[in-house]
PDB file of C-alpha atoms in Angstrom:
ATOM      1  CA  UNK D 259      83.756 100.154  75.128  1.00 45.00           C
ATOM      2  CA  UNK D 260      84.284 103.917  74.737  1.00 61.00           C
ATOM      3  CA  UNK D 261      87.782 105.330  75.483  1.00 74.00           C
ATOM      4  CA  UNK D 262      86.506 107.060  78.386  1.00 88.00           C
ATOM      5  CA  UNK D 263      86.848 111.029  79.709  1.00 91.00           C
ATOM      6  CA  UNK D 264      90.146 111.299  78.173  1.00 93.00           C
ATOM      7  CA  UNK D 265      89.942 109.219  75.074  1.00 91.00           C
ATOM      8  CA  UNK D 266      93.174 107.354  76.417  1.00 92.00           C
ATOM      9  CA  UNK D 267      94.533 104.645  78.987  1.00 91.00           C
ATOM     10  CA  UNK D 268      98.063 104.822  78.330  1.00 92.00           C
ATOM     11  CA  UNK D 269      99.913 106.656  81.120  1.00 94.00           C
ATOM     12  CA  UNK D 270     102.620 108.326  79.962  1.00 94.00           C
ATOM     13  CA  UNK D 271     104.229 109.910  83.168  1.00 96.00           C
ATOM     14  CA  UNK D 272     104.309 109.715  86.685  1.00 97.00           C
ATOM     15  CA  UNK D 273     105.303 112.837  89.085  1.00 98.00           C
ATOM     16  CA  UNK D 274     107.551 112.822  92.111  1.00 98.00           C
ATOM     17  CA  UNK D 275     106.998 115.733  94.549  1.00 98.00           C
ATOM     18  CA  UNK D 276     110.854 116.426  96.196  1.00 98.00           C
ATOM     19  CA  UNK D 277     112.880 118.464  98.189  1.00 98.00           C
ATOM     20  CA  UNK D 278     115.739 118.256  96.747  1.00 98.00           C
ATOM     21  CA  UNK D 279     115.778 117.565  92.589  1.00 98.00           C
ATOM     22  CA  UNK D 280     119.465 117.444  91.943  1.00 98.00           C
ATOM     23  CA  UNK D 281     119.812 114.821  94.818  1.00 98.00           C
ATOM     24  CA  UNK D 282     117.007 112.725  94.081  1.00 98.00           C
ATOM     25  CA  UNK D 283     117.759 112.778  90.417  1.00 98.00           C
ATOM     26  CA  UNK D 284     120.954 111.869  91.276  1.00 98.00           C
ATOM     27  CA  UNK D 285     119.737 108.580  93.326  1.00 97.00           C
ATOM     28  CA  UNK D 286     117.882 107.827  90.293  1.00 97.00           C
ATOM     29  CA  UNK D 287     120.732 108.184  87.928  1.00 96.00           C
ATOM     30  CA  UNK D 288     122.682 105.595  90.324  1.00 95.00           C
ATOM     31  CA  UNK D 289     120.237 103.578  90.512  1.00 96.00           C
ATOM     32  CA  UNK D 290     119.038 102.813  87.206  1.00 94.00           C
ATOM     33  CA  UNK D 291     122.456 103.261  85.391  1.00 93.00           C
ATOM     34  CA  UNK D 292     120.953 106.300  83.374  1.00 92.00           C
ATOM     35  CA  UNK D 293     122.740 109.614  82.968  1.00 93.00           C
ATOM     36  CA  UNK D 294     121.619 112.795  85.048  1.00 95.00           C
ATOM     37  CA  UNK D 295     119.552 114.739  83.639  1.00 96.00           C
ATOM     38  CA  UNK D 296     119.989 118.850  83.736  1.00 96.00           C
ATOM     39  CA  UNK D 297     117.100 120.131  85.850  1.00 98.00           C
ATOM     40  CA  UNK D 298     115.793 123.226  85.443  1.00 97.00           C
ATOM     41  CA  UNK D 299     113.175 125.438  86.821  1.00 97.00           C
ATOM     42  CA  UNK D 300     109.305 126.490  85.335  1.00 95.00           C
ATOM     43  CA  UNK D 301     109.050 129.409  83.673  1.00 94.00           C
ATOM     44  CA  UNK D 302     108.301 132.819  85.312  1.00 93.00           C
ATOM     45  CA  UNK D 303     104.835 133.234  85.874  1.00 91.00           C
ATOM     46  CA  UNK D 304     104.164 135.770  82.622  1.00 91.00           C
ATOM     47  CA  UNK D 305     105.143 132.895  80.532  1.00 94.00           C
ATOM     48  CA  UNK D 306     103.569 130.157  82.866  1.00 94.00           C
ATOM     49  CA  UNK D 307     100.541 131.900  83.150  1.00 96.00           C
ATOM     50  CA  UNK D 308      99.793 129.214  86.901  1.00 97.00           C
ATOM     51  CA  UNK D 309      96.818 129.445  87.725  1.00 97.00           C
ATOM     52  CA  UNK D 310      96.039 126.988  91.114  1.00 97.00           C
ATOM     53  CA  UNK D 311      92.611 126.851  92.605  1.00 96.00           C
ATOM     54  CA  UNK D 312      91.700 129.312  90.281  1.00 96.00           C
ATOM     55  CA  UNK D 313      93.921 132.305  91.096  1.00 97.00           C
ATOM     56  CA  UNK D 314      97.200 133.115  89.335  1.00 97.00           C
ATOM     57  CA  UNK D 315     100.344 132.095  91.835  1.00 97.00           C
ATOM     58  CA  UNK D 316     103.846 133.009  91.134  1.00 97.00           C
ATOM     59  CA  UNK D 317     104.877 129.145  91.748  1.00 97.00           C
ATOM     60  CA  UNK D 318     107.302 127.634  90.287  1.00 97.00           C
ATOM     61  CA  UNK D 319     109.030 124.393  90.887  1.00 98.00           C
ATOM     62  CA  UNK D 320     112.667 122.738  89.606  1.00 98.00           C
ATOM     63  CA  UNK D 321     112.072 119.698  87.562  1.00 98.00           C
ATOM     64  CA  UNK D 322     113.897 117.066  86.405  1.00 98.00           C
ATOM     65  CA  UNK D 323     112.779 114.101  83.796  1.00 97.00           C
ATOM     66  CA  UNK D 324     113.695 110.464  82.868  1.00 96.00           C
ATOM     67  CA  UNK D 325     112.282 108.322  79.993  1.00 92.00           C
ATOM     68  CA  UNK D 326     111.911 104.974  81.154  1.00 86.00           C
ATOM     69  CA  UNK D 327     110.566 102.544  78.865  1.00 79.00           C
ATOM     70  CA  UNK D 328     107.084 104.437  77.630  1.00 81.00           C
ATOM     71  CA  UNK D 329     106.910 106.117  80.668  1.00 92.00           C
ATOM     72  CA  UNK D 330     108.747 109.469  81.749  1.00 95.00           C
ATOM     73  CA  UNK D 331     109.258 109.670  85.720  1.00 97.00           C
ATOM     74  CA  UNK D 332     108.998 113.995  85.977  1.00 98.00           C
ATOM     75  CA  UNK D 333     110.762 114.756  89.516  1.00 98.00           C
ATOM     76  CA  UNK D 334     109.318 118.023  91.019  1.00 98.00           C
ATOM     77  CA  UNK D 335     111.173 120.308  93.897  1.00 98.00           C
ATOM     78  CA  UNK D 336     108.190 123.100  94.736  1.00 98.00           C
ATOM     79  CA  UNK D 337     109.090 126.478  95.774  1.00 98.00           C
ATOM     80  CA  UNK D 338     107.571 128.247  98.322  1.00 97.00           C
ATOM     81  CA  UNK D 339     104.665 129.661  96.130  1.00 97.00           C
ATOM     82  CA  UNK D 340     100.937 128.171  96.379  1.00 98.00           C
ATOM     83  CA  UNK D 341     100.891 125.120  94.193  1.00 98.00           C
ATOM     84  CA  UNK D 342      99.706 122.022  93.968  1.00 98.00           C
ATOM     85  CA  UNK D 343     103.084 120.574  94.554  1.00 98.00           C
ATOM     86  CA  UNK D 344     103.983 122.847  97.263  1.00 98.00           C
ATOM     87  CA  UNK D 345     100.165 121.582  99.405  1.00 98.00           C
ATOM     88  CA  UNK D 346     101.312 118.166  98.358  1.00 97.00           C
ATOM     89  CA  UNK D 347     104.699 118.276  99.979  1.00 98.00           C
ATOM     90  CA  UNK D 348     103.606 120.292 103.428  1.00 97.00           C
ATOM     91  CA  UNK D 349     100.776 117.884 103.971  1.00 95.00           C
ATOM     92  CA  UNK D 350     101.750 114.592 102.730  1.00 93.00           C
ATOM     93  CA  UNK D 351     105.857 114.829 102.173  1.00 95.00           C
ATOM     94  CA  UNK D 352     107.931 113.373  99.326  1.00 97.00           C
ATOM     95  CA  UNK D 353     106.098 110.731  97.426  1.00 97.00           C
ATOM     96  CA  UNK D 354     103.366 110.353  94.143  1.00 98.00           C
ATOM     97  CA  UNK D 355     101.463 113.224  93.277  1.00 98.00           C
ATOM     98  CA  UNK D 356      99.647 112.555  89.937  1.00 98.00           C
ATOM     99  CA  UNK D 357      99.940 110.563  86.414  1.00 97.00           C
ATOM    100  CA  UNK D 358      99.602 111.618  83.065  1.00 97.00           C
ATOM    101  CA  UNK D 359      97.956 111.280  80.333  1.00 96.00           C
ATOM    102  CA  UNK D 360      98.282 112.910  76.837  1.00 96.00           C
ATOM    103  CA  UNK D 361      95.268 114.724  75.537  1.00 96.00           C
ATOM    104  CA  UNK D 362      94.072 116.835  72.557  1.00 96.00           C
ATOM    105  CA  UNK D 363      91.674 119.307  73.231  1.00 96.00           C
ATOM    106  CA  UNK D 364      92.587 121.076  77.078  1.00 97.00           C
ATOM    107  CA  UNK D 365      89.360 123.344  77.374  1.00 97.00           C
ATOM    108  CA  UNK D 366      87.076 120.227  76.317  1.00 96.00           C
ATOM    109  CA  UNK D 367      88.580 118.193  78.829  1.00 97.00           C
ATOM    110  CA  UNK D 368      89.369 120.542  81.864  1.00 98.00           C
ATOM    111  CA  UNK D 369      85.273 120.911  81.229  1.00 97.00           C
ATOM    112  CA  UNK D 370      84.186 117.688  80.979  1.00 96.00           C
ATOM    113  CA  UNK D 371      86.135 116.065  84.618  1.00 97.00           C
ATOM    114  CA  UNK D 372      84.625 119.245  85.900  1.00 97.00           C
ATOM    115  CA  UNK D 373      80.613 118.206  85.233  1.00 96.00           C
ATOM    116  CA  UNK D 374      81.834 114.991  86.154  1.00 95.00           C
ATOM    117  CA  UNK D 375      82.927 116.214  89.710  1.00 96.00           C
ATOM    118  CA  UNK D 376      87.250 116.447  89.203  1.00 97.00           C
ATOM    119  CA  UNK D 377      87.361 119.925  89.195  1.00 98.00           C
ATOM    120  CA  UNK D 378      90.299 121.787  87.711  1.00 98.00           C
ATOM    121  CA  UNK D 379      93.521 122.330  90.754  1.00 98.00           C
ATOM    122  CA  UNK D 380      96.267 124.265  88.927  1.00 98.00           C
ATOM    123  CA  UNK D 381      96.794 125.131  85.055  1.00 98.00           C
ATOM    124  CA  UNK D 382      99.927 126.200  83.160  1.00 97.00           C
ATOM    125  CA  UNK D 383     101.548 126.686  79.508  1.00 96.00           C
ATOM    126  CA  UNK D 384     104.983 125.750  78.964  1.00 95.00           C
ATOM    127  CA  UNK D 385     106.861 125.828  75.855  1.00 92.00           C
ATOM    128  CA  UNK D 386     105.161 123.154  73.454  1.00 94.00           C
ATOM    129  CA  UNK D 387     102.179 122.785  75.085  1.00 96.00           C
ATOM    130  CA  UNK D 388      99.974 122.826  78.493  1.00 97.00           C
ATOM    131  CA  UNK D 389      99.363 121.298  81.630  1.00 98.00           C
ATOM    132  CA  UNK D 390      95.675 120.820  83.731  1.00 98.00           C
ATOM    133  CA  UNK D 391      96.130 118.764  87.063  1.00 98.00           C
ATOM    134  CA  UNK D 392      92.255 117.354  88.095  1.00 98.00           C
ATOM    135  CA  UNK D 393      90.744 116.503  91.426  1.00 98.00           C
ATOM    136  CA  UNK D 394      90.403 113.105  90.625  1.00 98.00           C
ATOM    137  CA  UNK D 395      91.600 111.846  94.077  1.00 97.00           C
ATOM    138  CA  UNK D 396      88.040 110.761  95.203  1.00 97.00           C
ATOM    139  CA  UNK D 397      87.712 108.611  91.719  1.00 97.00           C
ATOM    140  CA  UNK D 398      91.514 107.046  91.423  1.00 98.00           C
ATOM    141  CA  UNK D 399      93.099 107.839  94.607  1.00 98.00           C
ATOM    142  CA  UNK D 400      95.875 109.846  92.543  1.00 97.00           C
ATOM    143  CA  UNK D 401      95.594 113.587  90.915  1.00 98.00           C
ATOM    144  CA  UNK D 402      95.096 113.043  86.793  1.00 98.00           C
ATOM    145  CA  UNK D 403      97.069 115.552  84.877  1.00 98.00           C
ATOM    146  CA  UNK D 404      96.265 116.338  81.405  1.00 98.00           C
ATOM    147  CA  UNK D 405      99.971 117.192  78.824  1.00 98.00           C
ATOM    148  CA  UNK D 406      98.816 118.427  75.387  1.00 97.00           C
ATOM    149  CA  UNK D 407     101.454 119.339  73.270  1.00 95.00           C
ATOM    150  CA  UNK D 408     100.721 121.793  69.954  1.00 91.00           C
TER     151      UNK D 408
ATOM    152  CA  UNK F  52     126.185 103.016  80.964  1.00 46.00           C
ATOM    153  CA  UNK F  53     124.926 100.093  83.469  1.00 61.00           C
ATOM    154  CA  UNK F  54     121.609  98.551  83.786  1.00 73.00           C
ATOM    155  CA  UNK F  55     121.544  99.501  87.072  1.00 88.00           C
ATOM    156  CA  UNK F  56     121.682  97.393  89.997  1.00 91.00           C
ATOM    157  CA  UNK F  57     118.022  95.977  88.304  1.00 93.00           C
ATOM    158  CA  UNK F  58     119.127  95.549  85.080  1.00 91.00           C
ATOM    159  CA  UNK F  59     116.138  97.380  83.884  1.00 92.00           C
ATOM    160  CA  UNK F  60     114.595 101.012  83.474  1.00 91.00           C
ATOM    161  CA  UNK F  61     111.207  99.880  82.311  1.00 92.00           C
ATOM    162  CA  UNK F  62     108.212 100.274  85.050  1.00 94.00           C
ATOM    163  CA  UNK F  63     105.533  97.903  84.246  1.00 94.00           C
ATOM    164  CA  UNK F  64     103.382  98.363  87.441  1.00 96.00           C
ATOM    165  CA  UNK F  65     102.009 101.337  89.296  1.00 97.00           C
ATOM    166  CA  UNK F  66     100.338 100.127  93.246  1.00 98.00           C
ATOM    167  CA  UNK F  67      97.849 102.265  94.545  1.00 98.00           C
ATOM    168  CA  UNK F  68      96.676 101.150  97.874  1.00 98.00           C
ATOM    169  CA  UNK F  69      92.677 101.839  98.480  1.00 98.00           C
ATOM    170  CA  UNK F  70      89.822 100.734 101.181  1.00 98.00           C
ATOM    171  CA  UNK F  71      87.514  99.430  98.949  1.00 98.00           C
ATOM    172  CA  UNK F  72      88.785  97.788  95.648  1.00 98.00           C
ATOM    173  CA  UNK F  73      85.709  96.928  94.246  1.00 98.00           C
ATOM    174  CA  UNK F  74      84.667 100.758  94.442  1.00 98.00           C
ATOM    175  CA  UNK F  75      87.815 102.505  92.899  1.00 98.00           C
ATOM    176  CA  UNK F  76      88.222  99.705  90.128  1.00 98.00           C
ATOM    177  CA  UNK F  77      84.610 100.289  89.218  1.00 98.00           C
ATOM    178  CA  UNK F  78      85.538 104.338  88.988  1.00 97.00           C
ATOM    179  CA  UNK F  79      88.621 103.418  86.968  1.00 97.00           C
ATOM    180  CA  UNK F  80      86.863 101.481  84.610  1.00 96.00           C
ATOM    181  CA  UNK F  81      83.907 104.543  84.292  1.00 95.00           C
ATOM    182  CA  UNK F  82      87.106 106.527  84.077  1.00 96.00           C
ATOM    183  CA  UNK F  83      88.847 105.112  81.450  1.00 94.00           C
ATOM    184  CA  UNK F  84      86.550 103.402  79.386  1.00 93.00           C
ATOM    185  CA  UNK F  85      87.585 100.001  80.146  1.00 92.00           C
ATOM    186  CA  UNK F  86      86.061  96.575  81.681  1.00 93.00           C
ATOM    187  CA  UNK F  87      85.970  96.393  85.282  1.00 95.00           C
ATOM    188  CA  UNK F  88      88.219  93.680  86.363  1.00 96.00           C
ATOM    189  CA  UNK F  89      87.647  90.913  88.570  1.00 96.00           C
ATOM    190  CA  UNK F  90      89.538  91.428  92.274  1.00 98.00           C
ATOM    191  CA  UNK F  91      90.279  88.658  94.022  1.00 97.00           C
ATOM    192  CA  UNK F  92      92.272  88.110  97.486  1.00 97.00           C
ATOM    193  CA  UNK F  93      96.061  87.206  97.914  1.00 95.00           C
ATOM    194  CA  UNK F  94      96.516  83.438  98.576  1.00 94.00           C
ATOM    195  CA  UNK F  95      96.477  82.211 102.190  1.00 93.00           C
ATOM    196  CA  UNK F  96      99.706  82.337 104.229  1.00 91.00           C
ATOM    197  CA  UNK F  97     100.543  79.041 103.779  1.00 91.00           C
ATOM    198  CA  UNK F  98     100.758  79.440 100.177  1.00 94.00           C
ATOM    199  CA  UNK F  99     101.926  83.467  99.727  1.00 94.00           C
ATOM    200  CA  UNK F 100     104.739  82.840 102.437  1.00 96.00           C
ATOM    201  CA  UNK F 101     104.320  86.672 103.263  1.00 97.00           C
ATOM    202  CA  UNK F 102     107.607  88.210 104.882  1.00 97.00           C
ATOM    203  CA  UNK F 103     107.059  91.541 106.583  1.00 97.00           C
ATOM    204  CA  UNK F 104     110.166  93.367 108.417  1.00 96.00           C
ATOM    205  CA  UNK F 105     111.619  89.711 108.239  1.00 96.00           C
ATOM    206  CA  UNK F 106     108.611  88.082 110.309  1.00 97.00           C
ATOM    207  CA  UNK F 107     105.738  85.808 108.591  1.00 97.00           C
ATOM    208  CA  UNK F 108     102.665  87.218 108.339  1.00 97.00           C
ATOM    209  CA  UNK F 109      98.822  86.291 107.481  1.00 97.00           C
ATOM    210  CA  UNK F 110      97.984  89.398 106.069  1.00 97.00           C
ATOM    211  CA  UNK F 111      96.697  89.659 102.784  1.00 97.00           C
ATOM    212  CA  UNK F 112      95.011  92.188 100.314  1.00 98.00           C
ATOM    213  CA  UNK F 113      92.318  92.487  97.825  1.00 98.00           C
ATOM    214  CA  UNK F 114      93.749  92.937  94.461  1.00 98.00           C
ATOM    215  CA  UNK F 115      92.796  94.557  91.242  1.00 98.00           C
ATOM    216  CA  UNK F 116      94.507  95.020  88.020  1.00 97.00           C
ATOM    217  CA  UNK F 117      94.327  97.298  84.729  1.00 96.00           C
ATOM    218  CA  UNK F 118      96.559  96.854  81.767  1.00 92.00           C
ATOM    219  CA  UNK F 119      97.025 100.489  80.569  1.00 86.00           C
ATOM    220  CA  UNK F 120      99.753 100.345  77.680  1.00 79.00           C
ATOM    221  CA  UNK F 121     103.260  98.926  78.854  1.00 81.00           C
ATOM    222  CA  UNK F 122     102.150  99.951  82.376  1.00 92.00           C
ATOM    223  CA  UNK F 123     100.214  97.851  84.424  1.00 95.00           C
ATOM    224  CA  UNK F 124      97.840  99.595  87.522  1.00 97.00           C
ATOM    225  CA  UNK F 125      97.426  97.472  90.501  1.00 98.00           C
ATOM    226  CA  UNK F 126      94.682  98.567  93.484  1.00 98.00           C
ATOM    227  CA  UNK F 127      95.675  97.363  96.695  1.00 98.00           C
ATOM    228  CA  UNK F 128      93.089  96.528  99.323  1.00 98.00           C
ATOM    229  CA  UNK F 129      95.101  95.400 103.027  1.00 98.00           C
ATOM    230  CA  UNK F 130      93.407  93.550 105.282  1.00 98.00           C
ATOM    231  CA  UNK F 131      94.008  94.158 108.998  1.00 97.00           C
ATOM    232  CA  UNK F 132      97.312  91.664 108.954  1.00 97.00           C
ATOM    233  CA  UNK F 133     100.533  93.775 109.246  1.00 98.00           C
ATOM    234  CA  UNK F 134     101.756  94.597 106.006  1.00 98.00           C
ATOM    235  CA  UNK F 135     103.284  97.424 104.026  1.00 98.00           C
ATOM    236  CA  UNK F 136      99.736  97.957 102.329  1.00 98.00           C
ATOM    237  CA  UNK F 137      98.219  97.931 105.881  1.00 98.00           C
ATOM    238  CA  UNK F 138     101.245 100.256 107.012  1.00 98.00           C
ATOM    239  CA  UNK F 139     101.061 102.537 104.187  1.00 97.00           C
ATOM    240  CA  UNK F 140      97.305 102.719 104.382  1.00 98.00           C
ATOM    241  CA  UNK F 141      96.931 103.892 108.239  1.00 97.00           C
ATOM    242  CA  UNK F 142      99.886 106.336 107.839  1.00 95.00           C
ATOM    243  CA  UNK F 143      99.337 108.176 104.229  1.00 93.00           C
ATOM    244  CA  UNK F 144      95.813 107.155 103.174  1.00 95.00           C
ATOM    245  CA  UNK F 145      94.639 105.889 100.052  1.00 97.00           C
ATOM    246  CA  UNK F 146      97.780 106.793  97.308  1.00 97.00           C
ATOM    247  CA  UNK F 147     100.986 105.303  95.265  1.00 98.00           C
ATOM    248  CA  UNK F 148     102.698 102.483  97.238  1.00 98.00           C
ATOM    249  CA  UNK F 149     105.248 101.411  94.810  1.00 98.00           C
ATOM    250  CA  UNK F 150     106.392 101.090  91.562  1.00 97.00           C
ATOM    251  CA  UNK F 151     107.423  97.824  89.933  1.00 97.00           C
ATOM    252  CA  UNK F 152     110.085  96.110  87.673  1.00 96.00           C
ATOM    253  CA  UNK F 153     110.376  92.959  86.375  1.00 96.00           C
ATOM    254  CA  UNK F 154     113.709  91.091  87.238  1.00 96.00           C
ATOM    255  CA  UNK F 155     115.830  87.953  87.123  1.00 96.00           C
ATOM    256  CA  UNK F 156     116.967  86.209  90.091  1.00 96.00           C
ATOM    257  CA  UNK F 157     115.532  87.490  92.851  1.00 97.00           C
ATOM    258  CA  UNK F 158     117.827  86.272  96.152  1.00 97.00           C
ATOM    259  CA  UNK F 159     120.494  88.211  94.171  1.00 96.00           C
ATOM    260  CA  UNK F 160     118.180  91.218  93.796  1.00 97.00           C
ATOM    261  CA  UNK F 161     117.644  91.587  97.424  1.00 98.00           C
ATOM    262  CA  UNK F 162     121.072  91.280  98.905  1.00 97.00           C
ATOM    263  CA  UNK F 163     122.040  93.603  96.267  1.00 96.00           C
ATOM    264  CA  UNK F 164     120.031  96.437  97.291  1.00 97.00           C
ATOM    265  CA  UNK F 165     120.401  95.274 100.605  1.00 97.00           C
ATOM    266  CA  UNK F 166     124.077  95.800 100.537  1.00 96.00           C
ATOM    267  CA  UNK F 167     123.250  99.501  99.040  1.00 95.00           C
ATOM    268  CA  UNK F 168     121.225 100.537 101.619  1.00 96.00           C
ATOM    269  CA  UNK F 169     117.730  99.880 100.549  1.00 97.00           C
ATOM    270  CA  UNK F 170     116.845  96.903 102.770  1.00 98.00           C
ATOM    271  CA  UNK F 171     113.695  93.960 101.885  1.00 98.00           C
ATOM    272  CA  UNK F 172     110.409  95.318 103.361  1.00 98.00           C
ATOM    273  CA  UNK F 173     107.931  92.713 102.573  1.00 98.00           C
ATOM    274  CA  UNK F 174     108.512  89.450 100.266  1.00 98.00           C
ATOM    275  CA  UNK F 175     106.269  86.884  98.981  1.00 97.00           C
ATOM    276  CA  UNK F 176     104.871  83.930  96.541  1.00 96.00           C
ATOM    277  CA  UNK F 177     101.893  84.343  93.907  1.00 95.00           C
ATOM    278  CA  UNK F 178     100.840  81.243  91.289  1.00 92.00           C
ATOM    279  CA  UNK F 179     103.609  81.620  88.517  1.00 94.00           C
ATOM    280  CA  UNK F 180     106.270  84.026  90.681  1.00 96.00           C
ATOM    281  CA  UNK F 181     107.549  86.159  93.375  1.00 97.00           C
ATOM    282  CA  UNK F 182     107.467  89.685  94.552  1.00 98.00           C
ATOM    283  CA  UNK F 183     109.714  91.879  96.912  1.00 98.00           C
ATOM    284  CA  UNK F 184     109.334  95.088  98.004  1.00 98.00           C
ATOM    285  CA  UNK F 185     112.300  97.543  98.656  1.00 98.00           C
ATOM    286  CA  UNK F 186     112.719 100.341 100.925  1.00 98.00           C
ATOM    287  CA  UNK F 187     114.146 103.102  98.869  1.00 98.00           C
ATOM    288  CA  UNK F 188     111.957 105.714 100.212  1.00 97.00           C
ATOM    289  CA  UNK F 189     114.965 107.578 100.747  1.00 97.00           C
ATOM    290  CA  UNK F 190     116.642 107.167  97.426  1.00 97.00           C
ATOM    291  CA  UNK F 191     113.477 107.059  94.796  1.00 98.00           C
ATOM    292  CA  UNK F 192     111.035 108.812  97.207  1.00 98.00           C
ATOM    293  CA  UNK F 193     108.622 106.134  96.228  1.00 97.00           C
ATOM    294  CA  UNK F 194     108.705 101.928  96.902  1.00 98.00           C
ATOM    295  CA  UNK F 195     110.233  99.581  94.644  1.00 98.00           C
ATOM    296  CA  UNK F 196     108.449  96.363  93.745  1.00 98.00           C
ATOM    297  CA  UNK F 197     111.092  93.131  92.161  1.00 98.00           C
ATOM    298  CA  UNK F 198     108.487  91.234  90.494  1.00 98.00           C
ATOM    299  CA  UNK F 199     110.114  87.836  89.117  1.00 97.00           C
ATOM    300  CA  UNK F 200     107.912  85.378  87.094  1.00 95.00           C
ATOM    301  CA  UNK F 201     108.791  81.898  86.348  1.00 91.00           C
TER     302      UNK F 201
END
């Protein structure tokens, strides 16, 4: 066996599209006996550098993050902007929007889902490393991002 | 800090409920790299005791499962029986139904979130354990599965 497109099968996150980030995080904090985690917002979109669907968007979103076991739950409150998490929460509401997988190697692999049909949605840098959400819904039913940290 | 009311933070499931099983676990596998697993169906009524909203139910699903580090992915296939997979699939469409923990004592589970708001949705029996799922849509945004095995 190869490792296949991503040359890993560990998922390392999984993202929550809210509308509120302070309450659901919160609810989570309650719930699993964890402290509360500060939330905070994206960077501004000269640092961000968004793109979504191909076009740069001013979008940002609040987002708040738990480590649970090997897995990080990432909540996400959109603002109004074009995103990916913004069309997620008009059209489908609070819920899953993608999992996450490490990678090395962003251009290779934004490339390669893309000859494979699970096109790039939105891109962004943050402060470490960057982000690539694919179009893999077809395929697995959930969106694929890619996290590569420098 | 607390546990919780679970006495765990560690998700060790992801369910993703799909109309064809077979298809999407042979585009995970492609995906990923990985053998295709085998699905099989839930056991008969009579055997899985299904609960659903407190009723008994025949329905049953078409299951699938990938071991992908600590996290385990589980592809959901409902057949026409009411369900929370059949409910989840005619409302939202193919996506994340749940995520799961694993847990001790599971009456005491239930009432517990029960008495917290976050009443038993569906319950029942597979070879070696048990499985409930919780409805704190409004709290976590997503389902919570109590898996308990023997």
């Amino acid at each position: 066996m190869d490792n296949g497109v991503l040359g890993t099968q560990v998922v390392t996150q999984i993202g929550i599209i809210v509308k509120d980030v302070e309450k659901t995080a919160r609810s989570y904090a309650d719930f699993f006996g964890i402290p509360e985690p500060e939330s905070f917002w994206t960077d501004t979109a000269d640092l961000a550098q968004t793109e979504y669907e191909g076009q740069p968007t001013p979008a940002r979103a609040k987002l708040a993050f738990f480590d649970m076991g090997q897995l990080q739950i990432e909540l996400i409150q959109p603002d109004e902007g074009p995103s990916t998490w913004r069309e997620f929460l008009d059209k489908q509401g609070e819920g899953v929007h993608h999992i996450a997988f490490g990678i090395k190697g962003m251009k290779e692999k934004i490339a390669l889902l893309g000859n494979k049909g699970m096109p790039l949605i939105q891109k962004g840098e943050f402060t470490g490393g960057r982000y690539a959400y694919m179009n893999t819904l077809d395929e697995l039913k959930v969106l694929v991002e890619l996290l590569e940290n420098d």
